[in-house]
CSV table of C-alpha atoms (C1' of nucleotides) in Angstrom, one decimal:
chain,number,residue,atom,x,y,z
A,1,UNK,CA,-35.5,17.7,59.7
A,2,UNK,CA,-32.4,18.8,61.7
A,3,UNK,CA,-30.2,15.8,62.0
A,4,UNK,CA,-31.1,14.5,58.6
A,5,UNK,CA,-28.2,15.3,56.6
A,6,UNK,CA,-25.6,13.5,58.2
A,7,UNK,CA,-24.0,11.6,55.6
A,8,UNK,CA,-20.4,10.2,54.6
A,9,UNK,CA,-19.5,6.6,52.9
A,10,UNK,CA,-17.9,4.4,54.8
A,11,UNK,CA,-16.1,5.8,57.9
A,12,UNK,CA,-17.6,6.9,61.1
A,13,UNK,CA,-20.7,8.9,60.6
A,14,UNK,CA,-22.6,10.7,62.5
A,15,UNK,CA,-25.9,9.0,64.3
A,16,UNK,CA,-28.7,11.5,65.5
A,17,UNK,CA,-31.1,8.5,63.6
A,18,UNK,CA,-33.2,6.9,65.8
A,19,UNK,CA,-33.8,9.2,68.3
A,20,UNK,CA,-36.7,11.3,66.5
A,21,UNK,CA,-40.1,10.5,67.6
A,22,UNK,CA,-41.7,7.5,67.1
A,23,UNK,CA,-42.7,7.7,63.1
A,24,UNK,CA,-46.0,6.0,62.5
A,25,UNK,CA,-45.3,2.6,61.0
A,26,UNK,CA,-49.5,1.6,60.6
A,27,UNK,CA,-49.8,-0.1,57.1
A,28,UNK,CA,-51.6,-3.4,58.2
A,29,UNK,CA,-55.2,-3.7,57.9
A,30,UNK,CA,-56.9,-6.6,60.9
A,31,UNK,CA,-54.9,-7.1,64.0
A,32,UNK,CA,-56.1,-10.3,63.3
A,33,UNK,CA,-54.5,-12.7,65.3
A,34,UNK,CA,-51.5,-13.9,62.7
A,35,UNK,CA,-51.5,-17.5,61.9
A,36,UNK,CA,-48.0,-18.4,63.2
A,37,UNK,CA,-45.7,-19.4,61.0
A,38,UNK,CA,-44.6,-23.0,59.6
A,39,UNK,CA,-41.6,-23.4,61.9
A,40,UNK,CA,-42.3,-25.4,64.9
A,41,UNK,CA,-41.4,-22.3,67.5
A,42,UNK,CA,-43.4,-21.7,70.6
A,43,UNK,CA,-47.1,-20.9,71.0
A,44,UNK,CA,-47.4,-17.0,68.8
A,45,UNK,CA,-47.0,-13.7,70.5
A,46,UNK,CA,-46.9,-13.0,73.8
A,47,UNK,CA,-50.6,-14.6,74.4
A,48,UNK,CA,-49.8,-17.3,77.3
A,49,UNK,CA,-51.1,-20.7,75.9
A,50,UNK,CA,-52.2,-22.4,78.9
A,51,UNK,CA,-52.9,-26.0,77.7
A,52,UNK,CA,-57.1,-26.3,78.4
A,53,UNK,CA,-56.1,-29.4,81.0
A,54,UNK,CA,-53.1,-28.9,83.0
A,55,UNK,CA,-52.5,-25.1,83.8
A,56,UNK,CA,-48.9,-25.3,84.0
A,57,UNK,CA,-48.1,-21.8,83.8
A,58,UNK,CA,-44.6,-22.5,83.6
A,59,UNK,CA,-42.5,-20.3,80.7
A,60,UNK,CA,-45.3,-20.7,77.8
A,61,UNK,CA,-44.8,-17.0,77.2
A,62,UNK,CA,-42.0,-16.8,75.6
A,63,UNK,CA,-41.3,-14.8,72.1
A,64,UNK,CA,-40.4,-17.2,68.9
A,65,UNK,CA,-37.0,-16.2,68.4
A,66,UNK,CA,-35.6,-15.3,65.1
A,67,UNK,CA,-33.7,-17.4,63.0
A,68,UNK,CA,-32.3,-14.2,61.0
A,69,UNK,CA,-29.9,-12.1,62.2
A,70,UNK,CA,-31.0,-8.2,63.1
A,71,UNK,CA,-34.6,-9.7,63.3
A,72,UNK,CA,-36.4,-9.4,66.7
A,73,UNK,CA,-39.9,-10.7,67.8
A,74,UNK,CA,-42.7,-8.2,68.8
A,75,UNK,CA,-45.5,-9.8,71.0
A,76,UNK,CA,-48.1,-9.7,68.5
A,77,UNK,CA,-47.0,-12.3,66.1
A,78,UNK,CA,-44.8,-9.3,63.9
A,79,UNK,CA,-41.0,-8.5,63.5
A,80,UNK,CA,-39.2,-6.1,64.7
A,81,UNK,CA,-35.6,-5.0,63.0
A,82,UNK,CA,-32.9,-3.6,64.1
A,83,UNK,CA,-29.1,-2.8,63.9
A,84,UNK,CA,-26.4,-1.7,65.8
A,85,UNK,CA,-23.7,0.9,65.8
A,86,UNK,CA,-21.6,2.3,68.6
A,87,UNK,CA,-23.3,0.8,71.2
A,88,UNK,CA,-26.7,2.4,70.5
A,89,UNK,CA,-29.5,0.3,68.5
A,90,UNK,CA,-31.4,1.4,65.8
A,91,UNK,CA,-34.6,0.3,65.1
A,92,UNK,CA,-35.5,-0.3,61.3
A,93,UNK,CA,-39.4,-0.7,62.2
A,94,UNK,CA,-41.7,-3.4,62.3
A,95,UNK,CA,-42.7,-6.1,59.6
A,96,UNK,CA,-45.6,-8.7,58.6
A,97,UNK,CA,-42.7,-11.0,57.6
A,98,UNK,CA,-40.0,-12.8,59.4
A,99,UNK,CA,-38.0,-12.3,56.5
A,100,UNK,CA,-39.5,-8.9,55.0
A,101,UNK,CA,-38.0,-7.8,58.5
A,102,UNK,CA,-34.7,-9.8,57.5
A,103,UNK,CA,-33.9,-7.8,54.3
A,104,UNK,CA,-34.1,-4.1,55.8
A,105,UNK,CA,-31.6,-5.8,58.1
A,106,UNK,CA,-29.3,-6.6,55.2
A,107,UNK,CA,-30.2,-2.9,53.6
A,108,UNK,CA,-29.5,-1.4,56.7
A,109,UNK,CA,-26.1,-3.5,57.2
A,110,UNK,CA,-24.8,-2.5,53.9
A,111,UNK,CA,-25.1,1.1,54.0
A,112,UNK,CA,-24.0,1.1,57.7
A,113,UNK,CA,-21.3,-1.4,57.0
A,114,UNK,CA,-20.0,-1.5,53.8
A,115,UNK,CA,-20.6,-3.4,51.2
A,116,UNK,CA,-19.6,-7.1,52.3
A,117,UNK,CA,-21.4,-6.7,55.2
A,118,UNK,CA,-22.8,-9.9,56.6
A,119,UNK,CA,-26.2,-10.6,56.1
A,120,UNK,CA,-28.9,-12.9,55.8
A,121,UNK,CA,-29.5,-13.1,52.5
A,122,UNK,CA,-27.0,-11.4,50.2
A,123,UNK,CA,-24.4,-13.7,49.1
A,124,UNK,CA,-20.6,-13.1,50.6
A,125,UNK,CA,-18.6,-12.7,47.1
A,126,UNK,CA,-21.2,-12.2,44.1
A,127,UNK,CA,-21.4,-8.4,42.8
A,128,UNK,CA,-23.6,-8.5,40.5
A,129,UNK,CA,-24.3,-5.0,38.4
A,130,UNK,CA,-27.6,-5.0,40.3
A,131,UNK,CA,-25.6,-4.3,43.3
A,132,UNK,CA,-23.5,-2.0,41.9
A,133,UNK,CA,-26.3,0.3,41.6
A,134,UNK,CA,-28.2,-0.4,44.7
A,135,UNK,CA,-24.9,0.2,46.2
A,136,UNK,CA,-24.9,3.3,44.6
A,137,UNK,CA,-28.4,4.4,45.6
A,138,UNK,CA,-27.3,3.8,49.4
A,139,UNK,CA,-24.1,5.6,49.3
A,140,UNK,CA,-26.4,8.7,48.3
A,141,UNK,CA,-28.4,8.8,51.1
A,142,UNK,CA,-27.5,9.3,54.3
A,143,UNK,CA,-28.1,6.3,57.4
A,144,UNK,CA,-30.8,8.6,58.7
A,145,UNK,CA,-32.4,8.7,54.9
A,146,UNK,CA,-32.1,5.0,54.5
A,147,UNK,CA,-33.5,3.9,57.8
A,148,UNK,CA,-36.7,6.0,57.4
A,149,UNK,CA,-37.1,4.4,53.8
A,150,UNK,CA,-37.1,1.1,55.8
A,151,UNK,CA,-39.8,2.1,58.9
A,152,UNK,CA,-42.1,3.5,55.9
A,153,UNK,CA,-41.3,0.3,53.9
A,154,UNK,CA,-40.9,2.1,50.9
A,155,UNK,CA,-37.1,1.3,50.5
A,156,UNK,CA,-38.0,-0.8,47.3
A,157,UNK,CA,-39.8,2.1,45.6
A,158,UNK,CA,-37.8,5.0,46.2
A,159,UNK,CA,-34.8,2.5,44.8
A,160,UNK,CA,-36.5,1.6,42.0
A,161,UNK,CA,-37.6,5.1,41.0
A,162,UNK,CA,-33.8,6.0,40.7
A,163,UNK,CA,-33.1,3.6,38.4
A,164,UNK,CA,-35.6,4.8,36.1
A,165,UNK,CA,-34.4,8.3,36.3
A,166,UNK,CA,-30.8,7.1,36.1
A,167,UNK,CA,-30.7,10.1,33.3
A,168,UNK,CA,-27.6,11.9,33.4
A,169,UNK,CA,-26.8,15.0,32.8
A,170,UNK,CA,-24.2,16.3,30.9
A,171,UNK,CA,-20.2,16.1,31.7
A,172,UNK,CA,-17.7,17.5,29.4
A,173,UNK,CA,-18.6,20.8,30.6
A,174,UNK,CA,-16.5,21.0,33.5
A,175,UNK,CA,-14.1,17.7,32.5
A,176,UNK,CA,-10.8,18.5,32.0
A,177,UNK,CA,-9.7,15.3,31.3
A,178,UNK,CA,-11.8,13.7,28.5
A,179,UNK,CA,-11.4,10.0,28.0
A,180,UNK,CA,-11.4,9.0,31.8
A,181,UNK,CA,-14.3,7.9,33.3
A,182,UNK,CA,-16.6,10.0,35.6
A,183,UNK,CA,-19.1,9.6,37.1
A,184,UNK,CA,-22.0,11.7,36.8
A,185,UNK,CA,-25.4,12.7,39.0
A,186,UNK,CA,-28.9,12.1,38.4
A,187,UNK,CA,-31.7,15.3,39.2
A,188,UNK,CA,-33.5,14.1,42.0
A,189,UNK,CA,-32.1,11.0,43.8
A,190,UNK,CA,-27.9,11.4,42.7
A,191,UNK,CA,-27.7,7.6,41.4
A,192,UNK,CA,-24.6,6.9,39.9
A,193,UNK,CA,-23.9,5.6,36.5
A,194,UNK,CA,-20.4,6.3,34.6
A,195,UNK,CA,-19.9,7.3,31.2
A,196,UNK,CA,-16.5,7.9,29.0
A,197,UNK,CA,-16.2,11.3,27.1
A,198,UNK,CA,-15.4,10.0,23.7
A,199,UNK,CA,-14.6,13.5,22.3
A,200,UNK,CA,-16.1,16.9,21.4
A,201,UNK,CA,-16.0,19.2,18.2
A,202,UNK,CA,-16.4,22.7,17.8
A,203,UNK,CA,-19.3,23.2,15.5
A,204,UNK,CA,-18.4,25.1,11.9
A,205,UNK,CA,-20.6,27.1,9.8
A,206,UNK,CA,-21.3,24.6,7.7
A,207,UNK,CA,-22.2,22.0,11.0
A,208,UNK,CA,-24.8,24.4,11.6
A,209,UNK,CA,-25.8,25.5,8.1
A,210,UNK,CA,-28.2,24.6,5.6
A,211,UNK,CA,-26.3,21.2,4.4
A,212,UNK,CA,-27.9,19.6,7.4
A,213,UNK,CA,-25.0,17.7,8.4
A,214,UNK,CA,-22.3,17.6,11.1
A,215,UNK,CA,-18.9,16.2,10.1
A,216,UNK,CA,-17.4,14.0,12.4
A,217,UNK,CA,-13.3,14.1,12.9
A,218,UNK,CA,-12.4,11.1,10.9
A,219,UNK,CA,-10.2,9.9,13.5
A,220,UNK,CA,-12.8,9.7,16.2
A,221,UNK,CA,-15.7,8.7,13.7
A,222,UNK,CA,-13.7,5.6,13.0
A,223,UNK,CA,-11.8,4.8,16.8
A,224,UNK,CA,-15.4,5.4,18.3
A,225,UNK,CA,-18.1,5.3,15.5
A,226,UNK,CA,-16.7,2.6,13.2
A,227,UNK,CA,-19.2,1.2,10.2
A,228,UNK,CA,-19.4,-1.7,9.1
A,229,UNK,CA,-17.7,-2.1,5.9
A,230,UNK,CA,-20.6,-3.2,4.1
A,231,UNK,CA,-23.0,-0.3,4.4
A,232,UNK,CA,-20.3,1.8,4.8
A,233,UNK,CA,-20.7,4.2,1.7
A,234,UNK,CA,-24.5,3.8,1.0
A,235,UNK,CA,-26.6,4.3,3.9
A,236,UNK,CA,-25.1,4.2,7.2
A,237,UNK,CA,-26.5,3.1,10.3
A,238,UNK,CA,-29.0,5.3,12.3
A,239,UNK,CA,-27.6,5.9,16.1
A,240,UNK,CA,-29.4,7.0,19.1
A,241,UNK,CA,-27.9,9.6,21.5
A,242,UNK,CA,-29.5,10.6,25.0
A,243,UNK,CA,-29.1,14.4,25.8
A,244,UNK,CA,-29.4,15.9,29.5
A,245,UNK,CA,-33.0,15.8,29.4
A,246,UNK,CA,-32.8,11.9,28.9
A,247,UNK,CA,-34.3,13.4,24.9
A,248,UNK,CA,-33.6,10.9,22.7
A,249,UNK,CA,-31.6,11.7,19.1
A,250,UNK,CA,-31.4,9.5,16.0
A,251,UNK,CA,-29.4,10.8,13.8
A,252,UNK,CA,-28.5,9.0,10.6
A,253,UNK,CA,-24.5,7.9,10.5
A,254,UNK,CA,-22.8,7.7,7.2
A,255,UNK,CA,-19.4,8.3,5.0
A,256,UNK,CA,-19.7,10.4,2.0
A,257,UNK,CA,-17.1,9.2,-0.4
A,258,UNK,CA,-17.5,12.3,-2.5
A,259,UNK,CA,-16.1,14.4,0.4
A,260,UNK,CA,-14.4,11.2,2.3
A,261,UNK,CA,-16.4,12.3,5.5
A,262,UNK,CA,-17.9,10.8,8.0
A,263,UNK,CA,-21.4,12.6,9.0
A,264,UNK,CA,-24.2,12.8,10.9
A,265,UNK,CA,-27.0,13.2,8.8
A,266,UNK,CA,-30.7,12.6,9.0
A,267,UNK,CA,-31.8,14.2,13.0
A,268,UNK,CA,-28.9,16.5,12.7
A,269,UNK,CA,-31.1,19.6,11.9
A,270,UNK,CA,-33.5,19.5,14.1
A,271,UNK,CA,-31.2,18.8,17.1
A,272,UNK,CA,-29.5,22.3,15.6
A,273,UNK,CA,-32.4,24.3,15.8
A,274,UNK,CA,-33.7,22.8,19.4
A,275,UNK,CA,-30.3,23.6,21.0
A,276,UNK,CA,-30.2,26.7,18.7
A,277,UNK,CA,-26.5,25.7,17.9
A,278,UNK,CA,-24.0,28.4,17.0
A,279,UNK,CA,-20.6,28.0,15.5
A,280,UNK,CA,-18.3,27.7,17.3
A,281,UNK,CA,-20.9,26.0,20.0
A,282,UNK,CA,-18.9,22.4,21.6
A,283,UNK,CA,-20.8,19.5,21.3
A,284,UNK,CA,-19.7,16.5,22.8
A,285,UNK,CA,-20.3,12.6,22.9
A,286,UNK,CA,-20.3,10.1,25.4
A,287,UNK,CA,-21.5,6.7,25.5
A,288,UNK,CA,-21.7,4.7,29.2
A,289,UNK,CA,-19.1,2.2,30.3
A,290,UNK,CA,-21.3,-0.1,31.3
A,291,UNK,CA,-23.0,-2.8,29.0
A,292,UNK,CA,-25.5,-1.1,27.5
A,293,UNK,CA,-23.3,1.4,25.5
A,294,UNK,CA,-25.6,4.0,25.6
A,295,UNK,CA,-24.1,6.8,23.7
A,296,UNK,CA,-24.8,10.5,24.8
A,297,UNK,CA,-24.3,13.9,23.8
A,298,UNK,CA,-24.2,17.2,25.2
A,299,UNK,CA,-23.3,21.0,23.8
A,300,UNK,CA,-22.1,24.0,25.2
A,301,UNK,CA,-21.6,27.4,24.3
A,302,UNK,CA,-18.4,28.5,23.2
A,303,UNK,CA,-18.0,31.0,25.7
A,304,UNK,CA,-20.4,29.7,28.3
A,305,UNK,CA,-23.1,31.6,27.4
A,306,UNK,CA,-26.0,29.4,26.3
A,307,UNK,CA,-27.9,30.4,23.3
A,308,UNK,CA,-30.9,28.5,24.2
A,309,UNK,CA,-31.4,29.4,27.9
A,310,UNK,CA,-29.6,31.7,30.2
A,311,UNK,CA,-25.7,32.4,30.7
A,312,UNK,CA,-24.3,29.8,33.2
A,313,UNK,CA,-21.7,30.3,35.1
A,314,UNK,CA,-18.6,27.4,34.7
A,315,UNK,CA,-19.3,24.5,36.8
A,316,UNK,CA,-16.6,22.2,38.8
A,317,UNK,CA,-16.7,19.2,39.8
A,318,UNK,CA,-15.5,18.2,43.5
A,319,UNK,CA,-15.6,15.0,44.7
A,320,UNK,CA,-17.4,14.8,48.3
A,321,UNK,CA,-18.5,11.9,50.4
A,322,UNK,CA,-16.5,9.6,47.9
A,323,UNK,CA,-18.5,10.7,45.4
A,324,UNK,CA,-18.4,13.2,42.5
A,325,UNK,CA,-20.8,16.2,42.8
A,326,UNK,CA,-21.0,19.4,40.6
A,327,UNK,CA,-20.3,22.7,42.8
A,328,UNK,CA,-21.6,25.7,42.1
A,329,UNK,CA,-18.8,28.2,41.5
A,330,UNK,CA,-19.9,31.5,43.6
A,331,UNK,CA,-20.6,30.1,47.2
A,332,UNK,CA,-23.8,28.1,47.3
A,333,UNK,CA,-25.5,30.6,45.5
A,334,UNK,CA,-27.9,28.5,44.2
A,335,UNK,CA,-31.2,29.2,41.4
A,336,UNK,CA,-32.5,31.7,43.7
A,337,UNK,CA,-32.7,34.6,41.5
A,338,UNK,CA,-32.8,32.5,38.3
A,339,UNK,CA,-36.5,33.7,37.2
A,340,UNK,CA,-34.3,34.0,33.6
A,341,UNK,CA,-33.2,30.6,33.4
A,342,UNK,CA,-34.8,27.7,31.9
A,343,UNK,CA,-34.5,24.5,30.3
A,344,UNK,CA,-31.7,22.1,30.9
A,345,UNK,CA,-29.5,24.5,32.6
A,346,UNK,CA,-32.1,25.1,35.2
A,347,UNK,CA,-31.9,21.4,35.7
A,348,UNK,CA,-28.4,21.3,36.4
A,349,UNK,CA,-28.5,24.6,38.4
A,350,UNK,CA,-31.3,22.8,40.9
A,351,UNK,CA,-29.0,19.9,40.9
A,352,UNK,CA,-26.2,21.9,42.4
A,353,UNK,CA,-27.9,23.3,44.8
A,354,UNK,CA,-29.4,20.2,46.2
A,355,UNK,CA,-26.1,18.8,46.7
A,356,UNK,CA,-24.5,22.2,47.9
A,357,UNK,CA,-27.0,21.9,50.5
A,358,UNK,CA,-26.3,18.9,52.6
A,359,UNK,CA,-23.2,19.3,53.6
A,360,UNK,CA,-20.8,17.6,55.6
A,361,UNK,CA,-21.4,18.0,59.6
A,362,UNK,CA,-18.7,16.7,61.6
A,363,UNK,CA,-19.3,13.9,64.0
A,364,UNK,CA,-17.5,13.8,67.3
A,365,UNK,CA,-16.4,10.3,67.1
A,366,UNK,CA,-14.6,9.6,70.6
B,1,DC,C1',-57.5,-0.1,73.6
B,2,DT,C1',-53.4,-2.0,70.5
B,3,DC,C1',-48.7,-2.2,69.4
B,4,DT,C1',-44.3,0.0,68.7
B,5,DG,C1',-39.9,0.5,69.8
B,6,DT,C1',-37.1,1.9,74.0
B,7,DG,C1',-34.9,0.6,78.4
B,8,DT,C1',-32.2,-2.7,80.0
B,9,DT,C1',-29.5,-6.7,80.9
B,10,DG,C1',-26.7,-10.8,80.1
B,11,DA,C1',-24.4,-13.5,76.5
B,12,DT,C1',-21.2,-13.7,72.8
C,1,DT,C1',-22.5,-6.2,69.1
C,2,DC,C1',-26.4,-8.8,69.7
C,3,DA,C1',-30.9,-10.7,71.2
C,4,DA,C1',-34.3,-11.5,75.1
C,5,DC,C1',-37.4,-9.5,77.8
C,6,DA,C1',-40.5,-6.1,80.0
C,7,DC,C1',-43.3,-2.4,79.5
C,8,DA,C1',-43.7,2.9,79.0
C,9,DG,C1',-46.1,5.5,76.2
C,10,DA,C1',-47.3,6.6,71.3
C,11,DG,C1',-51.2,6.3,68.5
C,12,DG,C1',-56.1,5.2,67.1
DNA sequence: CTCTGTGTTGAT
DNA sequence: TCAACACAGAGG
């Protein structure tokens, strides 16, 4: 686990990959003799094929070449990949599959290469969302990361896994410019997904009181929130809101005509009492750029403090590697004497310190 | 023993 | 860079 952290986007980088001990690739059951494949190639692995008659040993031994590129043929019928960068290969393991061996080539050339790196598969100009997250997921590991994923062959797990928990966690906190875009870090596997600050209230006694409502600036409720002007006095439209745990809140979204409000209404109390919200206490929406329009909101103490869990220090957000992380303010002091703290924050404390850790390690490019 | 993946070289 | 080839040595 030394060289492991080596990790930048899309420049040089560091290599220290291959070079570890042979890591046990062994996930095939018979060494059955494979079947050789439907292309017309020469006699399977290594294995000589003298023809019963005429023992013409001439060059029968020769290895089915690839029609893929990175894809190499190993004498027992399987595939090898590989890729190469500064003059040194690096092996990407072994597959079943001609073409299993062909896509951690392409994988391998994208996050070594960039992003309209040639390869056998992918086509050259479509960027399809898809991509845009799978790129996303590779810029977040480093080479050494992504190559292991590909000798285990557990690439398309650990990928999809990260898009489930593409849950983010809360900005606004440390935004200073609400309204951009930004782009925000998952808990365990830092996938990417951007969302737009839409805008933030401080609570008022009455937000938090017993009327069980929170009053929504009229001139955000109707640039971000408009109703349709139908329902618009009588019963509103019920919205769902994500919080930092990936909770889901419905809250019911209406204009009062007797007060010429717009409020949340039904949900509002108990998100109140779960977040234990004070006057005073920010809460803030987002909803995602992308095409789902998830909308998301957040709180946070008015001072910093959190009612609910433990004070947290301000948080800033640097942008490293060509992507945005959240540093912890003293040092890397991360949650190591955090036996007090709890609930979200404790999520977003672990967060830091995962990405305080790595850090950048300078590579001697010549 | 089987099989991976490195050493190495020549081609592009 | 890249693949072809041979085979040392890792692993069971």
């Amino acid at each position: 686990m030394d060289g492991s952290c080596t990790d930048e986007s899309t420049t040089s980088e560091t290599l220290s990959i291959s070079i570890s001990p042979t890591s046990a690739v062994s996930s095939f059951p018979p060494p059955t003799k494979s079947p050789e494949s439907p292309l017309g190639r020469v006699g399977s692995g290594s294995s000589v094929i003298l023809d019963s008659e005429s023992g013409v040993e001439a060059e029968s031994r020769k290895l089915p070449s690839s029609k893929y590129k990175g894809v190499v043929p190993q004498p027992n019928g399987r595939w090898g990949a590989q890729i190469y960068e500064k003059h040194q290969r690096v092996w990407l393991g072994t597959f079943n599959e001609e073409d299993e061996a062909a896509r951690a080539y392409d994988i391998a050339a994208q996050r070594f290469r960039g992003r309209d790196a040639i390869t056998n598969f992918k086509p050259q100009g479509a960027e399809t969302e898809a991509d845009d997250i799978e790129a996303a997921f590779l810029n977040s590991h480093s080479k050494a990361e992504i190559v292991d994923m590909l000798r285990k062959h557990t690439y398309d797990d650990e990928l999809e896994q990260s898009k489930r928990n593409y849950k983010i966690d809360g900005l606004g906190k440390q935004n200073r410019n609400p309204g951009a875009n930004n782009v925000a870090l998952s808990g365990s596997d830092r996938v990417l997904k951007a969302r737009e600050q839409l805008f933030e209230k401080a609570v008022t006694p009455s937000d938090v009181g017993k009327l069980n409502r929170l009053v929504i600036p009229k001139q955000h409720a109707e640039k971000h929130f408009p109703l349709q002007s139908g329902n618009n006095s009588t019963k509103g439209v019920l919205l769902n809101f994500e919080d930092i745990s990936g909770k889901v809140w419905r809250f019911r979204y209406s204009y009062w005509n007797s007060s010429q409000s717009y409020v949340l209404t039904k949900g509002w109390s108990r998100f109140v009492k779960e977040k234990n919200l004070k006057a005073g206490d920010i809460v803030s929406f987002q909803r995602s750029t992308g095409p789902d329009k998830q909308l998301y909101i957040d709180w946070k103490a008015r001072n910093g403090s959190n009612p609910v869990v433990c004070s947290v220090q301000p948080v800033q957000m640097v942008r490293l590697f060509g992507v945005n992380i959240f540093k912890a303010p003293g040092g890397s002091g991360v949650a190591e004497g955090a036996g007090g703290c709890n609930g979200k924050r404790m999520r977003e404390m672990e967060l830091l310190s995962l990405n305080c850790i790595k850090k950048q390690r300078i590579i001697g490019a010549l």
